[in-house]
Amino acid sequence: MKERVLTGDRVTGKLHLGHYAGSLKNRVALQEQYETFVLLADVQALTTHFDHPDVIRGHLREIALDYLAAGIDPNRSTIFIQSMVPEIAELTVFYSMFVTVNALRHNPTVKSESKNSGLDEMYYGFLGYPVSQAADITFCKATIVPVGEDQLPHLELARKIVRRFNELYKPVLVEPKPLVSDMPRLVGTDGHAKMSKSLGNAISLDASPEELAHKIKKAPTDPARIYKNDPGHPDICPIYSYHCAFQPSESAEIRESCEKGAIGCSACKERITSALERLLEPMRERRSYYVEKPKVVDDILMTGTQRARTIAQETMGEVREAMSLNYFD
Ligand code: TRP
């Protein structure tokens, strides 16, 4: 049997080049080799959006289109909606009995996210979302979870939950392993350490050619370079980091030319703009195919969710049996 890969995104907004470099590209490659599950984490989005859940609806379609545009192939990957697999919620409740509040309070990602969330207080669902994330991963017995560094505490918790469950009841669950992308976080077009939609420094996957060119043109480069022939410092330049992320084979040459003052910033920007055009153009094509066929997208989501549910029900049966909660078997 093929190993299973599970990843997902909070349904909080459409995806951008940072998502592509950090995880989408990886998922597209992994689906060739593994049975891949991609989760639209709408329940997890509720941890911060419970007071306006209606926006999640729109974001869900956008992200589904982003996935399909980026090359996630619905014939190879199961794309599914978290809230429509109620077994995930059931597992969350069972797991939460043996996870301590202290373990959650000390989770560094929960801590920093709650600081940035703008929420006035710590909510039960927010504090506990890593438990729910363990259920996301374990319902299908995924062994490989491609994630960014910030998710490692959650993976560690998921592994602990699996070990604890298996030792308390029966060895039913499988320990997942994180697969950390070797791509460092993508910097924003403003040079800020993180590309993020809320910071307004992101290039979205559905950016038009004009929008792409404009954002690259406006991006700051090495401020010490006043004249074209001044030697540049690629390590502090967001454009150079894009060369590394999106056309690594040319990055050594770009670095050398920049440091020697042999290539000017605008020529360097033109080169990354065309490289990104080559990446985004096929995505636009796939996107427009699906945009014109909303029924097809609905079908992909419904079929994927149904498939995820069938697997979740199997696991749930084993879990109940292990816990002696299978009263009428
Ligand atoms: N917390 C993840 C993020 O913010 C999203 C997510 C939800 C996830 N469930 C998951 C990632 C399960 C991996 C596996 O990016």
CSV table of C-alpha atoms and ligand atoms in Angstrom, one decimal:
chain,number,residue,atom,x,y,z
A,1,MET,CA,0.0,0.0,0.0
A,2,LYS,CA,1.2,3.5,-0.8
A,3,GLU,CA,2.1,5.8,2.1
A,4,ARG,CA,-0.3,8.6,2.6
A,5,VAL,CA,0.5,12.3,2.6
A,6,LEU,CA,-1.8,14.8,4.2
A,7,THR,CA,-1.5,18.6,4.1
A,8,GLY,CA,-3.9,21.4,4.3
A,9,ASP,CA,-4.6,25.1,4.6
A,10,ARG,CA,-6.7,27.2,6.8
A,11,VAL,CA,-9.5,28.6,4.7
A,12,THR,CA,-8.7,32.3,5.3
A,13,GLY,CA,-7.8,33.7,1.9
A,14,LYS,CA,-6.5,32.9,-1.5
A,15,LEU,CA,-3.0,31.6,-1.9
A,16,HIS,CA,0.1,33.4,-3.1
A,17,LEU,CA,3.7,32.7,-4.4
A,18,GLY,CA,4.8,32.1,-0.8
A,19,HIS,CA,2.4,29.2,-0.5
A,20,TYR,CA,3.5,27.9,-3.9
A,21,ALA,CA,7.2,27.9,-3.1
A,22,GLY,CA,6.7,26.7,0.5
A,23,SER,CA,4.2,23.9,0.0
A,24,LEU,CA,2.0,23.8,-3.1
A,25,LYS,CA,4.9,22.9,-5.4
A,26,ASN,CA,5.9,20.1,-3.1
A,27,ARG,CA,2.4,18.7,-3.0
A,28,VAL,CA,2.2,18.7,-6.7
A,29,ALA,CA,5.4,16.6,-6.8
A,30,LEU,CA,4.4,14.3,-3.9
A,31,GLN,CA,1.1,13.3,-5.5
A,32,GLU,CA,3.1,11.4,-8.2
A,33,GLN,CA,4.4,9.0,-5.6
A,34,TYR,CA,2.0,9.0,-2.7
A,35,GLU,CA,-1.7,8.9,-2.0
A,36,THR,CA,-2.2,12.5,-1.2
A,37,PHE,CA,-4.9,14.2,0.8
A,38,VAL,CA,-5.4,18.0,0.8
A,39,LEU,CA,-7.6,19.4,3.5
A,40,LEU,CA,-9.5,22.7,3.3
A,41,ALA,CA,-9.4,23.5,7.0
A,42,ASP,CA,-12.6,25.5,7.4
A,43,VAL,CA,-13.1,24.5,11.0
A,44,GLN,CA,-9.6,25.6,11.8
A,45,ALA,CA,-10.4,28.9,10.1
A,46,LEU,CA,-13.3,29.3,12.5
A,47,THR,CA,-10.8,29.6,15.4
A,48,THR,CA,-10.2,33.2,14.3
A,49,HIS,CA,-13.3,33.8,12.1
A,50,PHE,CA,-16.2,32.4,14.2
A,51,ASP,CA,-17.8,35.8,14.2
A,52,HIS,CA,-18.0,36.0,10.4
A,53,PRO,CA,-18.1,32.5,9.1
A,54,ASP,CA,-19.7,33.6,5.8
A,55,VAL,CA,-16.3,34.8,4.4
A,56,ILE,CA,-15.0,31.2,4.7
A,57,ARG,CA,-17.4,30.1,2.0
A,58,GLY,CA,-15.9,32.4,-0.7
A,59,HIS,CA,-12.3,31.6,0.4
A,60,LEU,CA,-13.0,27.9,0.1
A,61,ARG,CA,-13.8,28.2,-3.6
A,62,GLU,CA,-10.8,30.4,-4.2
A,63,ILE,CA,-8.4,28.0,-2.5
A,64,ALA,CA,-9.9,25.1,-4.4
A,65,LEU,CA,-9.2,27.0,-7.6
A,66,ASP,CA,-5.7,27.8,-6.5
A,67,TYR,CA,-5.0,24.1,-5.8
A,68,LEU,CA,-6.3,23.0,-9.2
A,69,ALA,CA,-4.5,25.9,-11.0
A,70,ALA,CA,-1.3,25.0,-9.3
A,71,GLY,CA,-1.5,21.5,-10.6
A,72,ILE,CA,-3.0,19.5,-7.8
A,73,ASP,CA,-4.6,16.8,-9.8
A,74,PRO,CA,-8.0,15.7,-8.5
A,75,ASN,CA,-7.4,12.2,-10.0
A,76,ARG,CA,-4.3,11.8,-7.9
A,77,SER,CA,-5.1,13.9,-4.8
A,78,THR,CA,-8.1,13.9,-2.6
A,79,ILE,CA,-9.2,17.4,-1.9
A,80,PHE,CA,-11.7,17.6,0.9
A,81,ILE,CA,-13.6,19.9,3.3
A,82,GLN,CA,-12.8,19.5,7.0
A,83,SER,CA,-16.2,20.4,8.4
A,84,MET,CA,-17.9,17.8,6.2
A,85,VAL,CA,-15.9,14.9,7.7
A,86,PRO,CA,-17.5,14.8,11.1
A,87,GLU,CA,-15.3,11.9,12.2
A,88,ILE,CA,-12.5,14.5,12.5
A,89,ALA,CA,-14.5,16.3,15.1
A,90,GLU,CA,-15.3,13.0,16.9
A,91,LEU,CA,-11.6,12.0,17.0
A,92,THR,CA,-10.8,15.5,18.3
A,93,VAL,CA,-13.2,14.9,21.3
A,94,PHE,CA,-11.7,11.5,22.1
A,95,TYR,CA,-8.1,12.8,21.9
A,96,SER,CA,-8.9,15.8,24.0
A,97,MET,CA,-9.5,13.6,27.0
A,98,PHE,CA,-5.8,12.8,27.3
A,99,VAL,CA,-4.2,16.0,26.1
A,100,THR,CA,-3.3,18.4,28.9
A,101,VAL,CA,-4.2,22.1,28.9
A,102,ASN,CA,-0.6,22.8,29.9
A,103,ALA,CA,0.8,21.1,26.8
A,104,LEU,CA,-1.5,23.3,24.6
A,105,ARG,CA,-0.7,26.5,26.6
A,106,HIS,CA,3.0,25.9,26.0
A,107,ASN,CA,2.7,25.3,22.3
A,108,PRO,CA,4.9,28.1,20.8
A,109,THR,CA,2.8,28.3,17.6
A,110,VAL,CA,-0.5,28.7,19.5
A,111,LYS,CA,1.2,31.3,21.6
A,112,SER,CA,2.5,33.4,18.8
A,113,GLU,CA,-0.7,33.0,16.7
A,114,SER,CA,-2.9,34.0,19.6
A,115,LYS,CA,-0.8,37.1,20.1
A,116,ASN,CA,-1.2,38.1,16.4
A,117,SER,CA,-4.9,37.1,16.2
A,118,GLY,CA,-6.3,40.2,17.7
A,119,LEU,CA,-8.6,38.1,19.9
A,120,ASP,CA,-9.1,39.5,23.4
A,121,GLU,CA,-9.0,36.2,25.1
A,122,MET,CA,-7.9,32.6,24.7
A,123,TYR,CA,-10.7,30.6,23.3
A,124,TYR,CA,-11.2,26.9,24.0
A,125,GLY,CA,-11.3,26.0,20.2
A,126,PHE,CA,-8.2,28.1,19.5
A,127,LEU,CA,-6.2,26.6,22.3
A,128,GLY,CA,-7.3,23.1,21.2
A,129,TYR,CA,-6.9,23.4,17.5
A,130,PRO,CA,-3.6,21.4,17.5
A,131,VAL,CA,-5.7,18.5,18.8
A,132,SER,CA,-8.1,18.9,15.9
A,133,GLN,CA,-5.1,19.1,13.6
A,134,ALA,CA,-3.9,15.7,15.0
A,135,ALA,CA,-7.3,14.3,14.0
A,136,ASP,CA,-6.9,15.8,10.5
A,137,ILE,CA,-3.7,13.9,10.1
A,138,THR,CA,-4.6,10.6,11.8
A,139,PHE,CA,-8.0,9.9,10.4
A,140,CYS,CA,-6.4,8.7,7.2
A,141,LYS,CA,-3.3,7.3,8.9
A,142,ALA,CA,-1.1,9.7,7.0
A,143,THR,CA,2.6,9.1,7.6
A,144,ILE,CA,4.0,12.1,5.7
A,145,VAL,CA,2.9,15.7,6.5
A,146,PRO,CA,4.6,18.4,4.5
A,147,VAL,CA,4.6,21.5,6.6
A,148,GLY,CA,6.5,24.7,7.4
A,149,GLU,CA,8.7,25.0,10.5
A,150,ASP,CA,5.9,26.7,12.5
A,151,GLN,CA,3.8,23.5,12.3
A,152,LEU,CA,6.4,21.3,14.0
A,153,PRO,CA,5.0,21.7,17.5
A,154,HIS,CA,1.6,20.5,16.1
A,155,LEU,CA,3.3,17.5,14.5
A,156,GLU,CA,5.0,16.6,17.7
A,157,LEU,CA,1.7,16.7,19.5
A,158,ALA,CA,0.1,14.5,16.9
A,159,ARG,CA,2.9,12.0,17.3
A,160,LYS,CA,2.4,12.1,21.1
A,161,ILE,CA,-1.4,11.6,20.7
A,162,VAL,CA,-0.8,8.6,18.5
A,163,ARG,CA,1.6,7.0,20.9
A,164,ARG,CA,-0.7,7.7,23.9
A,165,PHE,CA,-3.8,6.4,22.1
A,166,ASN,CA,-2.0,3.2,21.0
A,167,GLU,CA,-0.7,2.5,24.5
A,168,LEU,CA,-3.9,3.3,26.3
A,169,TYR,CA,-6.2,1.3,24.0
A,170,LYS,CA,-5.0,-0.6,21.0
A,171,PRO,CA,-2.4,0.1,18.3
A,172,VAL,CA,-4.7,1.5,15.8
A,173,LEU,CA,-3.2,4.9,14.9
A,174,VAL,CA,-0.1,5.6,12.8
A,175,GLU,CA,2.6,8.1,13.7
A,176,PRO,CA,3.0,10.9,11.2
A,177,LYS,CA,6.3,12.4,10.2
A,178,PRO,CA,6.7,16.0,9.3
A,179,LEU,CA,8.4,16.8,5.9
A,180,VAL,CA,9.8,20.3,6.3
A,181,SER,CA,10.2,22.1,3.0
A,182,ASP,CA,13.8,23.0,2.3
A,183,MET,CA,12.5,26.3,0.9
A,184,PRO,CA,12.9,29.1,3.5
A,185,ARG,CA,9.9,31.4,3.9
A,186,LEU,CA,9.4,33.6,1.0
A,187,VAL,CA,10.0,37.4,1.6
A,188,GLY,CA,7.4,39.9,0.7
A,189,THR,CA,7.6,42.2,-2.3
A,190,ASP,CA,8.3,45.0,0.2
A,191,GLY,CA,11.3,43.1,1.6
A,192,HIS,CA,9.5,42.2,4.8
A,193,ALA,CA,10.5,38.7,6.1
A,194,LYS,CA,7.2,37.1,5.2
A,195,MET,CA,5.0,37.3,2.1
A,196,SER,CA,1.5,37.6,3.4
A,197,LYS,CA,-1.8,38.8,2.0
A,198,SER,CA,-2.6,40.8,5.1
A,199,LEU,CA,0.7,42.7,4.9
A,200,GLY,CA,-0.2,43.6,1.3
A,201,ASN,CA,3.2,42.4,0.0
A,202,ALA,CA,2.0,39.2,-1.7
A,203,ILE,CA,1.8,38.2,-5.4
A,204,SER,CA,-1.3,36.0,-5.6
A,205,LEU,CA,-1.4,33.0,-7.8
A,206,ASP,CA,-4.1,34.6,-10.0
A,207,ALA,CA,-2.1,37.8,-10.5
A,208,SER,CA,-2.5,39.2,-14.0
A,209,PRO,CA,0.7,39.9,-16.1
A,210,GLU,CA,0.3,43.6,-15.3
A,211,GLU,CA,-0.1,43.1,-11.6
A,212,LEU,CA,2.9,40.8,-11.5
A,213,ALA,CA,5.1,43.2,-13.4
A,214,HIS,CA,3.9,46.2,-11.3
A,215,LYS,CA,4.6,44.4,-8.0
A,216,ILE,CA,8.1,43.4,-9.1
A,217,LYS,CA,8.8,46.9,-10.5
A,218,LYS,CA,7.8,48.5,-7.1
A,219,ALA,CA,9.8,46.1,-5.0
A,220,PRO,CA,12.8,47.6,-3.2
A,221,THR,CA,16.2,46.2,-4.0
A,222,ASP,CA,19.6,46.9,-2.4
A,223,PRO,CA,19.4,50.6,-1.2
A,224,ALA,CA,23.2,50.9,-1.5
A,225,ARG,CA,22.9,50.6,-5.3
A,226,ILE,CA,22.4,54.0,-6.8
A,227,TYR,CA,24.0,53.5,-10.1
A,228,LYS,CA,23.6,50.4,-12.3
A,229,ASN,CA,27.3,49.6,-12.0
A,230,ASP,CA,27.4,49.8,-8.2
A,231,PRO,CA,28.2,46.4,-6.6
A,232,GLY,CA,25.0,44.9,-5.2
A,233,HIS,CA,24.3,42.8,-2.1
A,234,PRO,CA,22.0,40.0,-3.3
A,235,ASP,CA,21.5,38.6,0.2
A,236,ILE,CA,19.4,41.6,1.3
A,237,CYS,CA,17.4,41.9,-2.0
A,238,PRO,CA,13.9,40.3,-2.2
A,239,ILE,CA,14.3,40.0,-6.0
A,240,TYR,CA,17.4,37.8,-5.6
A,241,SER,CA,15.5,35.6,-3.1
A,242,TYR,CA,12.9,35.1,-5.8
A,243,HIS,CA,15.5,34.1,-8.3
A,244,CYS,CA,16.7,31.5,-5.8
A,245,ALA,CA,13.1,30.3,-5.2
A,246,PHE,CA,11.8,30.2,-8.7
A,247,GLN,CA,14.8,29.8,-11.0
A,248,PRO,CA,17.5,28.3,-8.8
A,249,SER,CA,19.6,27.3,-11.8
A,250,GLU,CA,20.2,30.9,-12.6
A,251,SER,CA,20.7,32.2,-9.1
A,252,ALA,CA,24.5,31.8,-9.1
A,253,GLU,CA,25.0,33.7,-12.2
A,254,ILE,CA,22.6,36.5,-11.0
A,255,ARG,CA,24.5,36.7,-7.7
A,256,GLU,CA,27.8,37.1,-9.5
A,257,SER,CA,26.5,39.7,-12.0
A,258,CYS,CA,24.8,41.7,-9.2
A,259,GLU,CA,27.9,41.7,-6.9
A,260,LYS,CA,30.0,42.8,-9.8
A,261,GLY,CA,27.6,45.5,-10.8
A,262,ALA,CA,27.2,43.8,-14.2
A,263,ILE,CA,23.4,43.6,-14.1
A,264,GLY,CA,21.2,46.5,-13.1
A,265,CYS,CA,18.2,46.1,-10.9
A,266,SER,CA,15.7,46.7,-13.6
A,267,ALA,CA,17.2,44.1,-15.9
A,268,CYS,CA,17.3,41.7,-13.0
A,269,LYS,CA,13.7,42.4,-12.3
A,270,GLU,CA,12.7,41.8,-15.9
A,271,ARG,CA,14.3,38.4,-15.7
A,272,ILE,CA,12.4,37.3,-12.6
A,273,THR,CA,9.2,38.8,-14.1
A,274,SER,CA,9.5,36.5,-17.1
A,275,ALA,CA,10.4,33.5,-15.0
A,276,LEU,CA,7.3,34.1,-12.9
A,277,GLU,CA,5.2,34.6,-16.0
A,278,ARG,CA,6.3,31.2,-17.2
A,279,LEU,CA,5.1,29.8,-13.8
A,280,LEU,CA,1.8,31.7,-13.6
A,281,GLU,CA,0.6,31.5,-17.2
A,282,PRO,CA,-0.2,27.8,-17.2
A,283,MET,CA,-1.9,28.3,-13.8
A,284,ARG,CA,-4.1,31.0,-15.4
A,285,GLU,CA,-5.1,28.6,-18.1
A,286,ARG,CA,-6.0,25.8,-15.8
A,287,ARG,CA,-7.8,28.3,-13.5
A,288,SER,CA,-9.9,29.7,-16.3
A,289,TYR,CA,-10.9,26.2,-17.4
A,290,TYR,CA,-12.3,25.5,-13.9
A,291,VAL,CA,-13.7,29.0,-13.4
A,292,GLU,CA,-16.0,28.3,-16.4
A,293,LYS,CA,-17.0,24.9,-14.9
A,294,PRO,CA,-18.0,25.6,-11.3
A,295,LYS,CA,-20.0,22.3,-11.3
A,296,VAL,CA,-16.8,20.4,-12.0
A,297,VAL,CA,-15.1,22.1,-9.0
A,298,ASP,CA,-18.1,21.2,-6.8
A,299,ASP,CA,-17.9,17.6,-8.0
A,300,ILE,CA,-14.2,17.4,-7.2
A,301,LEU,CA,-14.9,18.7,-3.7
A,302,MET,CA,-17.8,16.5,-3.1
A,303,THR,CA,-16.1,13.4,-4.4
A,304,GLY,CA,-13.0,14.1,-2.4
A,305,THR,CA,-14.9,14.7,0.7
A,306,GLN,CA,-16.9,11.5,0.3
A,307,ARG,CA,-13.7,9.6,-0.2
A,308,ALA,CA,-12.1,11.1,2.9
A,309,ARG,CA,-15.3,10.3,4.9
A,310,THR,CA,-15.3,6.7,3.9
A,311,ILE,CA,-11.7,6.4,5.1
A,312,ALA,CA,-12.5,8.3,8.3
A,313,GLN,CA,-15.5,6.0,9.0
A,314,GLU,CA,-13.2,3.0,8.8
A,315,THR,CA,-10.7,4.5,11.2
A,316,MET,CA,-13.5,5.6,13.5
A,317,GLY,CA,-14.8,2.0,13.6
A,318,GLU,CA,-11.3,0.8,14.7
A,319,VAL,CA,-11.0,3.6,17.2
A,320,ARG,CA,-14.4,2.8,18.8
A,321,GLU,CA,-13.5,-0.9,18.9
A,322,ALA,CA,-10.1,-0.1,20.5
A,323,MET,CA,-11.9,2.0,23.1
A,324,SER,CA,-14.7,-0.5,23.7
A,325,LEU,CA,-17.3,2.0,22.5
A,326,ASN,CA,-18.6,-0.3,19.8
A,327,TYR,CA,-21.7,-1.2,21.7
A,328,PHE,CA,-23.7,-3.1,19.2
A,329,ASP,CA,-21.0,-4.9,17.2
B,1,TRP,N1,-2.3,24.8,10.7
B,1,TRP,C1,-2.0,24.6,9.3
B,1,TRP,C2,-1.5,26.0,8.8
B,1,TRP,O1,-1.8,27.0,9.4
B,1,TRP,C3,-3.1,24.2,8.4
B,1,TRP,C4,-3.6,22.8,8.7
B,1,TRP,C5,-4.8,22.4,9.3
B,1,TRP,C6,-2.8,21.6,8.5
B,1,TRP,N2,-4.8,21.0,9.4
B,1,TRP,C7,-3.6,20.5,8.9
B,1,TRP,C8,-1.5,21.4,8.0
B,1,TRP,C9,-3.1,19.2,8.9
B,1,TRP,C10,-1.1,20.0,8.0
B,1,TRP,C11,-1.9,19.0,8.4
B,1,TRP,O2,-0.8,26.0,7.8
